[in-house]
CSV table of C-alpha atoms in Angstrom, one decimal:
chain,number,residue,atom,x,y,z
A,1281,MET,CA,-20.2,-23.4,16.1
A,1282,ALA,CA,-17.3,-25.2,14.5
A,1283,GLN,CA,-14.5,-26.6,16.3
A,1284,TYR,CA,-10.8,-25.2,15.7
A,1285,LYS,CA,-6.9,-25.9,16.7
A,1286,LYS,CA,-5.6,-22.6,18.8
A,1287,GLU,CA,-3.4,-21.6,15.9
A,1288,GLU,CA,-6.5,-22.0,13.6
A,1289,ILE,CA,-8.3,-19.8,15.5
A,1290,GLN,CA,-5.7,-16.8,15.7
A,1291,THR,CA,-5.5,-17.4,11.9
A,1292,ILE,CA,-9.2,-16.6,11.9
A,1293,ILE,CA,-9.1,-13.7,14.0
A,1294,LEU,CA,-5.9,-12.4,12.0
A,1295,GLN,CA,-7.9,-12.4,8.7
A,1296,SER,CA,-11.1,-11.2,10.2
A,1297,ALA,CA,-9.1,-8.2,11.6
A,1298,GLU,CA,-7.3,-7.6,8.5
A,1299,GLU,CA,-10.3,-7.5,6.4
A,1300,LEU,CA,-11.9,-5.4,8.8
A,1301,PHE,CA,-9.3,-2.6,9.0
A,1302,ALA,CA,-9.0,-2.6,5.5
A,1303,LYS,CA,-12.4,-1.9,4.7
A,1304,LYS,CA,-13.7,0.1,8.0
A,1305,GLY,CA,-10.5,1.3,9.5
A,1306,TYR,CA,-8.7,0.3,12.3
A,1307,ARG,CA,-10.3,2.8,14.4
A,1308,ASN,CA,-14.1,1.9,13.5
A,1309,THR,CA,-13.6,-1.6,14.3
A,1310,THR,CA,-14.2,-3.3,17.4
A,1311,ILE,CA,-13.4,-6.4,19.1
A,1312,ALA,CA,-17.1,-7.6,18.5
A,1313,ASP,CA,-16.8,-6.5,15.0
A,1314,ILE,CA,-13.9,-9.0,14.6
A,1315,ALA,CA,-15.3,-11.4,16.4
A,1316,LYS,CA,-18.8,-11.6,14.4
A,1317,ASN,CA,-16.7,-11.6,11.2
A,1318,ALA,CA,-14.6,-14.3,12.6
A,1319,GLY,CA,-17.8,-16.5,13.6
A,1320,ILE,CA,-16.3,-16.5,17.1
A,1321,SER,CA,-17.1,-15.6,20.5
A,1322,VAL,CA,-16.0,-12.3,21.9
A,1323,GLY,CA,-14.3,-14.2,24.7
A,1324,ASN,CA,-12.7,-16.5,22.1
A,1325,ILE,CA,-10.4,-13.4,21.2
A,1326,TYR,CA,-9.7,-12.6,24.4
A,1327,ARG,CA,-8.3,-15.6,25.2
A,1328,TYR,CA,-5.5,-14.8,22.4
A,1329,TYR,CA,-5.1,-11.0,22.2
A,1330,LYS,CA,-5.4,-8.7,25.1
A,1331,GLY,CA,-7.1,-6.1,22.6
A,1332,LYS,CA,-7.3,-4.4,19.5
A,1333,GLU,CA,-3.6,-3.0,19.6
A,1334,GLN,CA,-2.4,-6.5,19.8
A,1335,ILE,CA,-4.2,-7.7,16.8
A,1336,LEU,CA,-2.8,-4.8,14.8
A,1337,GLU,CA,1.0,-5.8,16.0
A,1338,ASP,CA,0.3,-9.3,14.3
A,1339,VAL,CA,-1.5,-8.0,11.4
A,1340,LEU,CA,0.7,-5.4,10.3
A,1341,PRO,CA,4.0,-5.9,11.8
A,1342,VAL,CA,6.7,-3.1,11.9
A,1343,GLN,CA,9.1,-5.4,10.4
A,1344,PHE,CA,6.6,-5.4,7.1
A,1345,VAL,CA,6.2,-1.5,7.5
A,1346,GLU,CA,10.0,-1.3,7.3
A,1347,GLU,CA,10.5,-3.8,4.6
A,1348,LEU,CA,7.9,-2.0,2.3
A,1349,SER,CA,9.8,1.0,3.1
A,1350,ARG,CA,12.8,-0.2,1.6
A,1351,SER,CA,11.0,-2.1,-1.1
A,1352,THR,CA,10.0,1.1,-2.5
A,1353,HIS,CA,13.2,2.7,-2.3
A,1354,ASP,CA,14.8,0.4,-4.2
A,1355,LYS,CA,12.0,0.2,-6.9
A,1356,LEU,CA,12.5,4.1,-7.4
A,1357,MET,CA,16.2,3.8,-7.0
A,1358,THR,CA,16.5,1.4,-10.4
A,1359,GLY,CA,17.2,3.2,-13.0
A,1360,LYS,CA,17.2,6.4,-11.4
A,1361,THR,CA,19.4,8.1,-13.9
A,1362,ASP,CA,16.7,7.4,-16.8
A,1363,SER,CA,14.0,10.0,-17.3
A,1364,ILE,CA,10.4,8.8,-16.0
A,1365,TYR,CA,9.9,7.7,-19.7
A,1366,LYS,CA,13.0,5.8,-20.1
A,1367,GLN,CA,12.4,4.3,-16.9
A,1368,SER,CA,9.2,3.0,-17.7
A,1369,GLN,CA,10.6,1.1,-20.5
A,1370,ASN,CA,13.7,0.1,-18.9
A,1371,THR,CA,13.9,-3.8,-18.6
A,1372,ASP,CA,15.3,-4.2,-15.0
A,1373,PHE,CA,12.9,-1.6,-13.6
A,1374,LYS,CA,9.9,-3.2,-15.3
A,1375,LYS,CA,11.0,-6.6,-13.8
A,1376,VAL,CA,11.5,-4.5,-10.0
A,1377,SER,CA,8.0,-2.8,-11.0
A,1378,GLU,CA,5.9,-6.3,-11.4
A,1379,GLU,CA,7.5,-8.1,-8.5
A,1380,PHE,CA,6.9,-5.2,-6.4
A,1381,GLN,CA,3.4,-4.9,-7.9
A,1382,ARG,CA,2.9,-8.5,-6.7
A,1383,GLN,CA,3.5,-7.9,-3.3
A,1384,LEU,CA,1.1,-5.0,-3.2
A,1385,ILE,CA,-1.6,-7.8,-4.1
A,1386,LEU,CA,-0.5,-10.2,-2.2
A,1387,ASN,CA,-0.6,-7.4,0.9
A,1388,ARG,CA,-3.8,-5.6,-0.4
A,1389,TYR,CA,-5.3,-5.2,2.7
A,1390,ARG,CA,-2.3,-4.2,4.8
A,1391,MET,CA,-1.7,-1.2,2.0
A,1392,CYS,CA,-5.2,-0.2,2.9
A,1393,ILE,CA,-4.7,-0.1,6.5
A,1394,LEU,CA,-1.5,2.1,6.1
A,1395,TYR,CA,-2.7,4.4,3.1
A,1396,ARG,CA,-6.3,4.5,3.5
A,1397,TYR,CA,-7.1,3.8,7.0
A,1398,PRO,CA,-4.3,4.3,9.6
A,1399,GLU,CA,-6.2,6.4,11.8
A,1400,GLY,CA,-5.5,5.2,15.5
A,1401,THR,CA,-2.3,2.9,14.5
A,1402,PRO,CA,0.8,4.1,15.0
A,1403,TYR,CA,1.6,4.5,11.3
A,1404,GLU,CA,-0.4,7.6,10.7
A,1405,ASN,CA,2.4,9.4,9.0
A,1406,VAL,CA,3.4,6.6,6.6
A,1407,GLN,CA,1.2,8.3,3.8
A,1408,GLN,CA,2.4,11.3,4.0
A,1409,THR,CA,6.5,10.1,4.1
A,1410,MET,CA,5.8,7.9,1.0
A,1411,LEU,CA,4.1,11.0,-0.4
A,1412,ASN,CA,7.3,13.1,0.3
A,1413,LYS,CA,9.5,10.5,-1.3
A,1414,LEU,CA,7.8,10.1,-4.4
A,1415,VAL,CA,7.5,14.0,-5.0
A,1416,GLU,CA,11.3,14.3,-4.2
A,1417,PHE,CA,12.0,11.7,-6.5
A,1418,VAL,CA,9.9,13.3,-9.5
A,1419,LEU,CA,11.2,16.3,-8.7
A,1420,SER,CA,14.9,15.2,-8.5
A,1421,GLN,CA,14.2,13.4,-11.9
A,1422,PHE,CA,12.8,16.3,-14.0
A,1423,SER,CA,14.6,19.3,-12.3
A,1424,ILE,CA,17.8,18.0,-13.7
A,1425,GLU,CA,16.8,17.5,-17.2
A,1426,ARG,CA,13.9,19.8,-17.6
A,1427,GLY,CA,14.4,22.6,-15.0
A,1428,VAL,CA,10.8,21.8,-13.1
A,1429,HIS,CA,11.1,24.2,-10.0
A,1430,GLU,CA,10.2,23.6,-6.2
A,1431,GLU,CA,6.4,25.6,-7.1
A,1432,LYS,CA,5.3,22.4,-8.7
A,1433,LYS,CA,5.4,20.2,-5.1
A,1434,GLU,CA,2.3,21.1,-3.5
A,1435,LEU,CA,0.7,20.0,-6.9
A,1436,LEU,CA,2.5,16.8,-7.3
A,1437,LEU,CA,1.8,15.8,-3.6
A,1438,VAL,CA,-1.9,16.0,-4.5
A,1439,ILE,CA,-1.4,14.0,-7.5
A,1440,TYR,CA,0.3,11.6,-5.8
A,1441,GLU,CA,-2.3,11.1,-2.9
A,1442,GLY,CA,-5.0,10.6,-5.7
A,1443,TYR,CA,-2.3,8.0,-7.3
A,1444,ILE,CA,-2.3,5.8,-4.3
A,1445,GLN,CA,-5.8,5.9,-3.8
A,1446,MET,CA,-6.3,4.8,-7.3
A,1447,THR,CA,-3.7,2.0,-6.6
A,1448,LEU,CA,-5.8,0.8,-3.8
A,1449,ASN,CA,-8.9,0.9,-5.5
A,1450,ILE,CA,-7.3,-1.3,-8.1
A,1451,LEU,CA,-6.2,-3.5,-5.6
A,1452,MET,CA,-9.3,-4.3,-3.9
A,1453,MET,CA,-10.9,-5.4,-6.9
A,1454,ASP,CA,-12.1,-8.7,-7.2
A,1455,TRP,CA,-10.3,-9.9,-10.0
A,1456,GLU,CA,-7.5,-12.3,-11.0
A,1457,GLU,CA,-4.2,-11.5,-10.4
A,1458,GLU,CA,-2.9,-10.6,-14.0
A,1459,LYS,CA,-6.2,-8.5,-14.7
A,1460,ILE,CA,-4.7,-6.2,-11.6
A,1461,LEU,CA,-1.4,-6.2,-13.0
A,1462,SER,CA,-2.6,-5.2,-16.0
A,1463,ALA,CA,-4.4,-2.5,-14.5
A,1464,LEU,CA,-2.0,-1.3,-12.4
A,1465,GLU,CA,0.2,-1.1,-15.6
A,1466,GLU,CA,-2.4,0.8,-17.4
A,1467,LEU,CA,-2.5,3.3,-14.5
A,1468,ASN,CA,1.2,3.8,-14.6
A,1469,ALA,CA,1.1,4.8,-18.1
A,1470,TYR,CA,-1.9,7.0,-17.9
A,1471,HIS,CA,0.1,8.6,-14.5
A,1472,VAL,CA,3.3,9.2,-16.7
A,1473,ARG,CA,1.9,10.5,-19.5
A,1474,GLY,CA,-0.4,13.2,-17.1
A,1475,LEU,CA,2.9,13.7,-15.9
A,1476,GLY,CA,4.1,15.1,-19.0
A,1477,ILE,CA,1.3,17.5,-19.6
A,1478,ILE,CA,1.5,18.8,-15.6
A,1479,LEU,CA,5.2,19.8,-15.7
A,1480,ASP,CA,4.6,20.6,-19.4
A,1481,LEU,CA,7.1,18.3,-20.8
């Protein structure tokens, strides 16, 4: 077995855990799984971490989740007075959107833990909170301009749940970053056109 420095072993443990939490889920991943994926012994993991919960704290820090929430809010607020269609062409919005998407790519495993496999983590309600923010944003935009009413909310929640999962599917593809960015842009364009149909615009 290769010899590693203490910092290197911790990095290997966290990288292994992050990948497995993103692909199998936190609840379905064991310390033995993390050790096998990392190529180290179970005992070696327990030299650095008391258990899976402590590993999660380093893989997905509270500060990251809070910053993601702020970034999402900032993205939504950029060009808020524009319609969704105009907003998608807004230069400032497009710049913020691309920066946001690059952060998603950089943190794709963390995004999957939060929005695909949060069971067993302290973040089980994060997806629902995000869905509510997205839907409230859309309703506030269109209700002002087009008279969209609250009865659309349940349908929009289903639509955005699917949108988030499609975004995660793209993020997890083994593609170059620019190809992922392009695919995310195409998904967004498809989504905006779909909103127009669903909301009778």
